[in-house]
Short mmCIF file of C-alpha atoms in Angstrom, two decimals:
data_model
loop_
_atom_site.label_atom_id
_atom_site.label_comp_id
_atom_site.label_asym_id
_atom_site.label_seq_id
_atom_site.Cartn_x
_atom_site.Cartn_y
_atom_site.Cartn_z
CA UNK A 30 130.24 87.46 93.23
CA UNK A 31 131.61 85.73 96.32
CA UNK A 32 131.46 81.99 96.70
CA UNK A 33 128.09 80.59 97.65
CA UNK A 34 129.61 77.88 99.80
CA UNK A 35 130.97 80.53 102.11
CA UNK A 36 127.67 82.43 102.12
CA UNK A 37 125.64 79.37 102.95
CA UNK A 38 127.68 78.71 106.07
CA UNK A 39 127.80 82.30 107.29
CA UNK A 40 125.65 82.47 110.45
CA UNK A 41 122.61 84.75 110.21
CA UNK A 42 123.52 86.65 113.35
CA UNK A 43 126.96 87.28 114.81
CA UNK A 44 126.15 88.62 118.27
CA UNK A 45 129.72 89.79 118.70
CA UNK A 46 129.31 92.24 115.83
CA UNK A 47 126.20 93.75 117.41
CA UNK A 48 128.02 94.09 120.73
CA UNK A 49 130.97 95.84 119.05
CA UNK A 50 128.74 98.23 117.09
CA UNK A 51 126.21 99.28 119.73
CA UNK A 52 127.30 102.91 119.49
CA UNK A 53 126.92 103.05 115.73
CA UNK A 54 123.58 101.26 115.93
CA UNK A 55 122.35 103.88 118.40
CA UNK A 56 123.61 106.77 116.24
CA UNK A 57 121.98 105.43 113.08
CA UNK A 58 118.70 104.70 114.85
CA UNK A 59 118.58 108.32 116.04
CA UNK A 60 119.49 109.49 112.53
CA UNK A 61 116.68 107.35 111.11
CA UNK A 62 114.27 108.89 113.58
CA UNK A 63 115.41 112.43 112.69
CA UNK A 64 115.13 111.82 108.93
CA UNK A 65 111.60 110.48 109.49
CA UNK A 66 110.61 113.31 111.82
CA UNK A 67 111.74 116.05 109.44
CA UNK A 68 109.90 114.45 106.51
CA UNK A 69 106.63 113.90 108.37
CA UNK A 70 106.82 117.38 109.98
CA UNK A 71 107.39 119.23 106.72
CA UNK A 72 104.99 116.93 104.90
CA UNK A 73 102.29 117.68 107.46
CA UNK A 74 102.78 121.44 107.13
CA UNK A 75 102.57 121.29 103.32
CA UNK A 76 99.61 118.87 103.43
CA UNK A 77 97.78 121.16 105.85
CA UNK A 78 98.26 124.08 103.47
CA UNK A 79 97.08 122.02 100.48
CA UNK A 80 94.09 120.73 102.46
CA UNK A 81 93.01 124.22 103.52
CA UNK A 82 93.12 125.29 99.88
CA UNK A 83 91.25 122.15 98.79
CA UNK A 84 88.58 122.62 101.48
CA UNK A 85 88.11 126.26 100.60
CA UNK A 86 88.14 125.74 96.83
CA UNK A 87 86.63 122.31 96.23
CA UNK A 88 87.61 122.17 92.58
CA UNK A 89 91.30 122.04 93.53
CA UNK A 90 90.88 118.78 95.48
CA UNK A 91 90.90 116.63 92.31
CA UNK A 92 94.12 118.11 90.88
CA UNK A 93 95.82 118.06 94.31
CA UNK A 94 95.14 114.35 94.83
CA UNK A 95 96.08 113.63 91.23
CA UNK A 96 99.49 115.27 91.52
CA UNK A 97 100.25 113.81 94.94
CA UNK A 98 98.97 110.46 93.64
CA UNK A 99 101.47 110.50 90.77
CA UNK A 100 104.28 111.35 93.21
CA UNK A 101 103.12 108.45 95.35
CA UNK A 102 103.23 106.02 92.41
CA UNK A 103 106.79 106.85 91.37
CA UNK A 104 109.12 104.24 92.90
CA UNK A 105 111.21 105.77 95.70
CA UNK A 106 114.57 104.90 94.17
CA UNK A 107 113.49 106.53 90.90
CA UNK A 108 112.28 109.66 92.68
CA UNK A 109 115.59 110.02 94.51
CA UNK A 110 117.39 109.38 91.23
CA UNK A 111 115.47 112.21 89.54
CA UNK A 112 116.66 114.63 92.20
CA UNK A 113 120.31 113.57 92.44
CA UNK A 114 121.46 115.46 89.31
CA UNK A 115 120.04 118.65 90.83
CA UNK A 116 120.40 118.36 94.59
CA UNK A 117 123.20 115.77 94.73
CA UNK A 118 123.60 112.82 97.08
CA UNK A 119 122.38 114.97 99.93
CA UNK A 120 119.97 115.01 102.81
CA UNK A 121 117.90 117.53 100.85
CA UNK A 122 117.38 114.96 98.09
CA UNK A 123 116.28 112.38 100.63
CA UNK A 124 113.89 114.77 102.37
CA UNK A 125 112.26 116.06 99.17
CA UNK A 126 111.54 112.48 98.17
CA UNK A 127 110.30 111.46 101.61
CA UNK A 128 108.08 114.52 102.01
CA UNK A 129 106.44 113.92 98.65
CA UNK A 130 105.40 110.43 99.75
CA UNK A 131 103.55 111.74 102.82
CA UNK A 132 101.40 114.25 100.93
CA UNK A 133 98.75 111.99 99.39
CA UNK A 134 98.05 110.16 102.64
CA UNK A 135 97.99 113.33 104.76
CA UNK A 136 95.88 115.47 102.41
CA UNK A 137 93.32 112.67 102.03
CA UNK A 138 92.99 112.18 105.74
CA UNK A 139 92.93 115.87 106.69
CA UNK A 140 90.20 116.61 104.13
CA UNK A 141 88.23 113.48 105.07
CA UNK A 142 88.59 114.34 108.75
CA UNK A 143 87.31 117.91 108.37
CA UNK A 144 84.51 116.67 106.11
CA UNK A 145 83.42 114.25 108.79
CA UNK A 146 82.60 117.09 111.21
CA UNK A 147 78.83 117.18 111.51
CA UNK A 148 77.14 120.21 109.88
CA UNK A 149 75.04 120.68 113.03
CA UNK A 150 78.18 121.26 115.10
CA UNK A 151 79.48 123.68 112.48
CA UNK A 152 76.20 125.64 112.40
CA UNK A 153 76.06 125.80 116.17
CA UNK A 154 79.55 127.28 116.24
CA UNK A 155 78.72 129.81 113.52
CA UNK A 156 75.54 130.68 115.42
CA UNK A 157 77.61 131.33 118.52
CA UNK A 158 79.62 133.82 116.51
CA UNK A 159 82.75 131.81 115.70
CA UNK A 160 84.80 133.31 112.91
CA UNK A 161 85.96 131.08 110.07
CA UNK A 162 89.48 130.81 111.49
CA UNK A 163 88.32 130.03 115.03
CA UNK A 164 85.81 127.51 113.69
CA UNK A 165 88.64 125.74 111.88
CA UNK A 166 91.16 125.84 114.71
CA UNK A 167 88.91 125.26 117.71
CA UNK A 168 86.10 123.11 116.35
CA UNK A 169 86.92 121.39 113.07
CA UNK A 170 90.56 120.44 113.68
CA UNK A 171 90.04 118.91 117.13
CA UNK A 172 87.00 116.95 115.93
CA UNK A 173 88.92 115.74 112.88
CA UNK A 174 91.86 114.67 115.03
CA UNK A 175 91.21 110.89 114.97
CA UNK A 176 91.16 110.75 111.16
CA UNK A 177 94.13 113.12 110.84
CA UNK A 178 96.07 111.12 113.41
CA UNK A 179 95.32 107.92 111.49
CA UNK A 180 96.83 109.57 108.41
CA UNK A 181 99.87 110.75 110.36
CA UNK A 182 100.46 107.25 111.67
CA UNK A 183 100.27 105.70 108.20
CA UNK A 184 102.56 108.41 106.80
CA UNK A 185 105.08 107.92 109.61
CA UNK A 186 105.24 104.14 109.23
CA UNK A 187 105.57 104.56 105.46
CA UNK A 188 108.43 107.06 105.81
CA UNK A 189 110.32 104.90 108.32
CA UNK A 190 110.34 102.19 105.65
CA UNK A 191 111.40 104.55 102.88
CA UNK A 192 114.25 106.04 104.90
CA UNK A 193 115.99 102.66 104.58
CA UNK A 194 116.21 103.34 100.83
CA UNK A 195 117.95 106.70 101.33
CA UNK A 196 121.10 104.82 102.31
CA UNK A 197 121.50 104.11 98.59
CA UNK A 198 121.88 107.85 98.00
CA UNK A 199 124.49 108.11 100.71
CA UNK A 200 122.34 109.07 103.69
CA UNK A 201 122.47 107.59 107.16
CA UNK A 202 119.83 105.69 109.07
CA UNK A 203 119.25 101.99 109.51
CA UNK A 204 119.30 101.35 105.76
CA UNK A 205 123.05 101.86 106.00
CA UNK A 206 123.34 98.54 107.83
CA UNK A 207 121.16 96.79 105.25
CA UNK A 208 123.23 98.17 102.39
CA UNK A 209 126.46 97.37 104.18
CA UNK A 210 125.26 93.81 104.74
CA UNK A 211 124.38 93.42 101.07
CA UNK A 212 127.67 94.86 99.84
CA UNK A 213 129.82 92.67 102.09
CA UNK A 214 127.58 89.59 102.00
CA UNK A 215 127.48 89.83 105.77
CA UNK A 216 124.07 88.99 107.18
CA UNK A 217 124.27 90.43 110.68
CA UNK A 218 124.02 94.16 109.84
CA UNK A 219 121.42 93.35 107.21
CA UNK A 220 119.19 91.71 109.79
CA UNK A 221 119.93 94.32 112.47
CA UNK A 222 118.99 97.16 110.12
CA UNK A 223 115.78 95.47 108.95
CA UNK A 224 114.58 94.45 112.39
CA UNK A 225 115.34 97.82 114.00
CA UNK A 226 113.55 99.62 111.19
CA UNK A 227 110.41 97.58 111.84
CA UNK A 228 110.77 98.18 115.59
CA UNK A 229 111.18 101.92 115.04
CA UNK A 230 108.05 101.98 112.83
CA UNK A 231 106.00 100.16 115.46
CA UNK A 232 107.29 102.33 118.32
CA UNK A 233 106.58 105.58 116.45
CA UNK A 234 103.13 104.30 115.46
CA UNK A 235 102.25 103.45 119.06
CA UNK A 236 103.65 106.75 120.34
CA UNK A 237 101.46 108.68 117.91
CA UNK A 238 98.46 106.58 118.92
CA UNK A 239 99.18 107.43 122.56
CA UNK A 240 99.58 111.12 121.77
CA UNK A 241 96.28 111.11 119.96
CA UNK A 242 94.53 109.65 123.01
CA UNK A 243 96.09 112.31 125.24
CA UNK A 244 95.01 115.08 122.87
CA UNK A 245 91.44 113.91 122.41
CA UNK A 246 90.10 112.86 125.81
CA UNK A 247 86.53 113.12 124.51
CA UNK A 248 86.97 110.31 122.01
CA UNK A 249 88.35 107.91 124.55
CA UNK A 250 84.97 106.22 124.81
CA UNK A 251 86.07 104.24 121.79
CA UNK A 252 85.60 105.86 118.40
CA UNK A 253 87.47 103.53 116.06
CA UNK A 254 90.27 105.53 114.38
CA UNK B 4 119.28 122.11 80.34
CA UNK B 5 122.55 120.56 79.16
CA UNK B 6 121.84 117.68 81.47
CA UNK B 7 118.47 116.92 79.91
CA UNK B 8 120.09 117.06 76.47
CA UNK B 9 122.55 114.42 77.69
CA UNK B 10 119.66 112.28 78.90
CA UNK B 11 117.98 112.62 75.52
CA UNK B 12 121.26 111.65 73.86
CA UNK B 13 121.40 108.57 76.10
CA UNK B 14 117.99 107.51 74.89
CA UNK B 15 118.86 108.05 71.23
CA UNK B 16 122.20 106.24 71.49
CA UNK B 17 121.64 102.98 69.64
CA UNK B 18 124.15 101.22 71.91
CA UNK B 19 121.64 101.54 74.74
CA UNK B 20 119.01 99.67 72.75
CA UNK B 21 121.05 96.54 72.03
CA UNK B 22 122.12 93.43 73.86
CA UNK B 23 121.21 92.05 77.26
CA UNK B 24 121.88 95.41 78.98
CA UNK B 25 119.82 97.34 76.41
CA UNK B 26 116.56 99.11 77.18
CA UNK B 27 114.23 96.56 75.50
CA UNK B 28 115.85 93.59 77.20
CA UNK B 29 116.01 95.25 80.65
CA UNK B 30 112.41 96.44 80.36
CA UNK B 31 111.18 93.01 79.33
CA UNK B 32 113.11 91.45 82.18
CA UNK B 33 111.50 93.89 84.61
CA UNK B 34 107.98 93.32 83.27
CA UNK B 35 108.35 89.54 83.12
CA UNK B 36 109.46 89.15 86.72
CA UNK B 37 106.91 91.67 88.00
CA UNK B 38 104.07 89.96 86.16
CA UNK B 39 105.20 86.52 87.29
CA UNK B 40 105.48 87.59 90.94
CA UNK B 41 102.12 89.40 90.91
CA UNK B 42 100.39 86.40 89.32
CA UNK B 43 101.83 83.94 91.81
CA UNK B 44 100.82 86.21 94.70
CA UNK B 45 97.32 86.66 93.25
CA UNK B 46 97.01 82.89 92.78
CA UNK B 47 97.71 82.43 96.47
CA UNK B 48 96.01 85.46 98.02
CA UNK B 49 92.79 85.84 96.01
CA UNK B 50 91.36 82.36 96.80
CA UNK B 51 92.38 82.71 100.45
CA UNK B 52 90.90 86.20 100.80
CA UNK B 53 87.71 85.28 98.96
CA UNK B 54 87.13 82.10 100.97
CA UNK B 55 87.78 83.81 104.30
CA UNK B 56 85.62 86.74 103.22
CA UNK B 57 82.80 84.36 102.32
CA UNK B 58 83.01 82.57 105.64
CA UNK B 59 83.12 85.90 107.48
CA UNK B 60 86.05 84.84 109.63
CA UNK B 61 89.52 86.32 109.74
CA UNK B 62 88.65 90.03 109.82
CA UNK B 63 91.38 90.65 112.33
CA UNK B 64 93.92 88.84 110.15
CA UNK B 65 92.95 90.98 107.18
CA UNK B 66 93.60 94.19 109.11
CA UNK B 67 96.81 93.03 110.78
CA UNK B 68 98.31 91.69 107.56
CA UNK B 69 98.16 95.15 106.03
CA UNK B 70 99.47 96.89 109.13
CA UNK B 71 102.37 94.49 109.53
CA UNK B 72 103.08 94.60 105.81
CA UNK B 73 103.34 98.37 105.95
CA UNK B 74 105.83 98.35 108.82
CA UNK B 75 108.28 96.07 107.01
CA UNK B 76 110.27 98.10 104.47
CA UNK B 77 110.39 96.67 100.93
CA UNK B 78 114.14 97.19 100.97
CA UNK B 79 114.40 95.03 104.10
CA UNK B 80 112.24 92.31 102.56
CA UNK B 81 114.39 92.11 99.45
CA UNK B 82 117.60 92.23 101.51
CA UNK B 83 116.39 89.55 103.93
CA UNK B 84 115.34 87.32 101.04
CA UNK B 85 118.99 87.08 100.00
CA UNK B 86 120.40 84.98 102.88
CA UNK B 87 117.36 82.71 102.82
CA UNK B 88 117.57 82.22 99.09
CA UNK B 89 121.28 81.41 99.31
CA UNK B 90 120.70 78.96 102.16
CA UNK B 91 117.96 77.26 100.19
CA UNK B 92 120.48 76.82 97.37
CA UNK B 93 118.62 79.21 95.04
CA UNK B 94 121.51 81.63 94.78
CA UNK B 95 121.46 85.34 94.12
CA UNK B 96 119.65 87.43 91.52
CA UNK B 97 116.34 86.08 90.29
CA UNK B 98 115.12 84.02 93.25
CA UNK B 99 115.63 86.41 96.16
CA UNK B 100 114.03 89.17 94.10
CA UNK B 101 111.13 86.93 93.10
CA UNK B 102 110.56 85.71 96.68
CA UNK B 103 110.58 89.24 98.07
CA UNK B 104 108.18 90.51 95.42
CA UNK B 105 105.68 87.69 96.04
CA UNK B 106 105.82 88.36 99.79
CA UNK B 107 105.22 92.08 99.25
CA UNK B 108 102.32 91.49 96.88
CA UNK B 109 100.41 89.13 99.17
CA UNK B 110 99.03 91.57 101.84
CA UNK B 111 97.26 94.09 99.59
CA UNK B 112 95.77 91.36 97.38
CA UNK B 113 94.62 89.30 100.35
CA UNK B 114 93.08 92.18 102.26
CA UNK B 115 91.33 93.67 99.24
CA UNK B 116 89.90 90.27 98.24
CA UNK B 117 88.67 89.75 101.78
CA UNK B 118 87.14 93.24 102.03
CA UNK B 119 85.66 92.94 98.53
CA UNK B 120 83.68 89.83 99.39
CA UNK B 121 82.67 91.24 102.79
CA UNK B 122 81.35 94.38 101.16
CA UNK B 123 78.85 92.50 99.01
CA UNK B 124 75.49 93.40 100.60
CA UNK B 125 74.11 90.82 103.00
CA UNK B 126 70.66 91.33 101.44
CA UNK B 127 72.01 90.28 98.05
CA UNK B 128 73.56 87.15 99.54
CA UNK B 129 70.41 86.36 101.51
CA UNK B 130 68.26 86.83 98.41
CA UNK B 131 70.50 84.41 96.50
CA UNK B 132 70.22 81.86 99.29
CA UNK B 133 66.46 82.39 99.42
CA UNK B 134 66.29 81.56 95.73
CA UNK B 135 67.80 78.21 96.57
CA UNK B 136 71.39 78.81 95.49
CA UNK B 137 74.01 76.66 97.14
CA UNK B 138 76.94 78.20 98.99
CA UNK B 139 79.22 77.40 96.05
CA UNK B 140 76.86 79.13 93.66
CA UNK B 141 76.50 82.13 95.96
CA UNK B 142 80.26 82.43 96.13
CA UNK B 143 81.05 81.93 92.46
CA UNK B 144 77.89 83.36 90.91
CA UNK B 145 77.10 86.31 93.17
CA UNK B 146 79.92 87.33 95.49
CA UNK B 147 82.87 86.84 93.15
CA UNK B 148 81.51 88.85 90.19
CA UNK B 149 80.38 91.68 92.48
CA UNK B 150 83.72 91.70 94.28
CA UNK B 151 85.83 91.51 91.11
CA UNK B 152 86.60 95.24 90.68
CA UNK B 153 87.78 95.60 94.28
CA UNK B 154 89.85 92.44 94.04
CA UNK B 155 91.45 93.95 90.97
CA UNK B 156 92.17 97.11 92.98
CA UNK B 157 94.22 94.97 95.35
CA UNK B 158 96.08 93.40 92.45
CA UNK B 159 96.75 96.88 91.02
CA UNK B 160 98.20 98.16 94.28
CA UNK B 161 100.36 95.05 94.52
CA UNK B 162 101.49 95.25 90.90
CA UNK B 163 102.55 98.89 91.20
CA UNK B 164 104.45 98.07 94.36
CA UNK B 165 106.08 95.05 92.73
CA UNK B 166 107.21 97.08 89.71
CA UNK B 167 108.66 99.67 92.10
CA UNK B 168 110.43 97.19 94.35
CA UNK B 169 111.81 95.13 91.46
CA UNK B 170 114.07 98.15 90.96
CA UNK B 171 115.84 97.21 94.19
CA UNK B 172 116.50 93.74 92.76
CA UNK B 173 119.65 95.24 91.24
CA UNK B 174 121.08 95.27 94.77
CA UNK B 175 120.79 91.50 95.14
CA UNK B 176 122.33 90.74 91.78
CA UNK B 177 119.25 90.79 89.58
CA UNK B 178 118.84 92.77 86.35
CA UNK B 179 115.81 94.83 85.42
CA UNK B 180 115.61 98.58 85.07
CA UNK B 181 117.06 99.15 88.53
CA UNK B 182 120.45 98.23 87.07
CA UNK B 183 120.67 101.60 85.32
CA UNK B 184 120.07 103.45 88.58
CA UNK B 185 122.26 101.31 90.84
CA UNK B 186 125.11 100.98 88.32
CA UNK B 187 124.78 104.65 87.46
CA UNK B 188 125.19 105.55 91.12
CA UNK B 189 128.27 103.39 91.53
CA UNK B 190 130.07 104.96 88.55
CA UNK B 191 128.57 108.40 89.25
CA UNK B 192 126.88 108.55 85.87
CA UNK B 193 123.93 110.84 86.60
CA UNK B 194 122.65 110.60 83.05
CA UNK B 195 122.22 106.84 83.29
CA UNK B 196 120.69 107.21 86.76
CA UNK B 197 118.15 109.74 85.50
CA UNK B 198 117.32 107.73 82.37
CA UNK B 199 116.78 104.62 84.48
CA UNK B 200 114.55 106.57 86.84
CA UNK B 201 112.46 107.78 83.89
CA UNK B 202 111.99 104.23 82.62
CA UNK B 203 111.06 102.86 86.06
CA UNK B 204 108.66 105.71 86.83
CA UNK B 205 107.02 105.37 83.42
CA UNK B 206 106.55 101.64 83.90
CA UNK B 207 105.03 102.10 87.39
CA UNK B 208 102.61 104.79 86.21
CA UNK B 209 101.71 102.75 83.12
CA UNK B 210 100.95 99.73 85.33
CA UNK B 211 98.70 101.88 87.51
CA UNK B 212 96.87 103.36 84.53
CA UNK B 213 96.34 100.01 82.76
CA UNK B 214 94.90 98.44 85.90
CA UNK B 215 92.66 101.46 86.53
CA UNK B 216 91.22 101.07 83.04
CA UNK B 217 90.63 97.35 83.64
CA UNK B 218 88.94 98.14 86.97
CA UNK B 219 86.66 100.66 85.33
CA UNK B 220 85.68 98.15 82.65
CA UNK B 221 84.93 95.50 85.26
CA UNK B 222 82.98 97.96 87.40
CA UNK B 223 80.97 99.10 84.40
CA UNK B 224 79.96 95.46 83.88
CA UNK B 225 78.16 95.43 87.17
CA UNK B 226 80.63 94.91 90.00
CA UNK B 227 80.89 97.12 93.02
CA UNK B 228 83.07 100.04 92.14
CA UNK B 229 86.45 99.68 93.72
CA UNK B 230 86.64 102.65 96.01
CA UNK B 231 90.21 103.76 96.02
CA UNK B 232 90.80 104.89 99.57
CA UNK B 233 91.69 101.73 101.48
CA UNK B 234 93.75 100.34 98.65
CA UNK B 235 95.70 103.52 98.04
CA UNK B 236 96.69 103.52 101.67
CA UNK B 237 99.34 100.98 100.79
CA UNK B 238 102.87 102.27 101.02
CA UNK B 239 105.07 103.05 98.06
CA UNK B 240 108.24 101.05 97.65
#
């Protein structure tokens, strides 16, 4: 281990370093965003499938939340470590791990959202001759949007945080700076990576909140989440 | 299949069960620090959450604490704890890990304690007051016992997260089970990596299960049942 005397005098931020690495910071921020986007996108597709099954066959909801719950409890580093012998230090390993963390949150919120649609609305639609598919796509999904969007936001913020860990299995993103800072006992990249990761999480959260408002003009009167 | 046989061989190799880098010693290290950090966090956050919940103030704080806590990655917390620990003269290894774990455990415990006390029915509290109970008695005799299972839910969420994040302590010079994974990565020993992952995952799931049992026992003794949804919405580490 390096000498502590040196470490204690190292300034927390060397602005010169940031200035010299602006390009790399930009590239890794975009990479972080892409890794997050892929995970939440695929996670949402899988969660939607699982939710449709769970809504159609109620008895599967318990097992689905149990399995996704176990995945959620496994520490991220351990989950990546399980996959490395099979899928290597690859982006695939990172994405499998990240996707599995979104499932519990998304399935819960999609099912809760659809369940919250009032039976009167559903009956009215059926009475008007809506088929099961149209009822789901045109009535239930839009009405469930606030709850589903809340789940998407939580999943996104969670994944942004977890992407930092994927640097340990050789992937890019802002975690690379944190890891680099730790390995070289150099605080500037460590702080840059951490701060930008929080900023990215907040920006993506707010963007999704804005999108949700655009997509559901009827709930603008102020339905909380 | 050969790989899993190697992993099994790793677990049966007596060399991996001895000394300070052996499984028993690393596991104990991991459990000891996790328990210590969770207890310190609970000691700070439960009284604060319960008192604020009783007074009815601070609802906004309770919500924001969780939201902010979720946006800050555990890895960043543990990494950022390092420079501060070194500057405070506490060095590397134990202290930065401990500090980070306490910080991570505070939000879920605080918010669940707050929500737990708030969710005790106002009619129950009013009835207790009507019977002539003092505020102190209402808090300790009525609200606290009823809120206990939900408070425990918060501690469970925090404990699972602490056990998970303690794995990352290996990156700031601490021991624990994360050592197998981190060291395994650096020497490209997939067997050690996988074995370490098994141990960490087992410990996290065991923590979750033990707390769930405790919650159920508490709830059966008359508390409000800790509904799992808000608590589970915490992020993994």
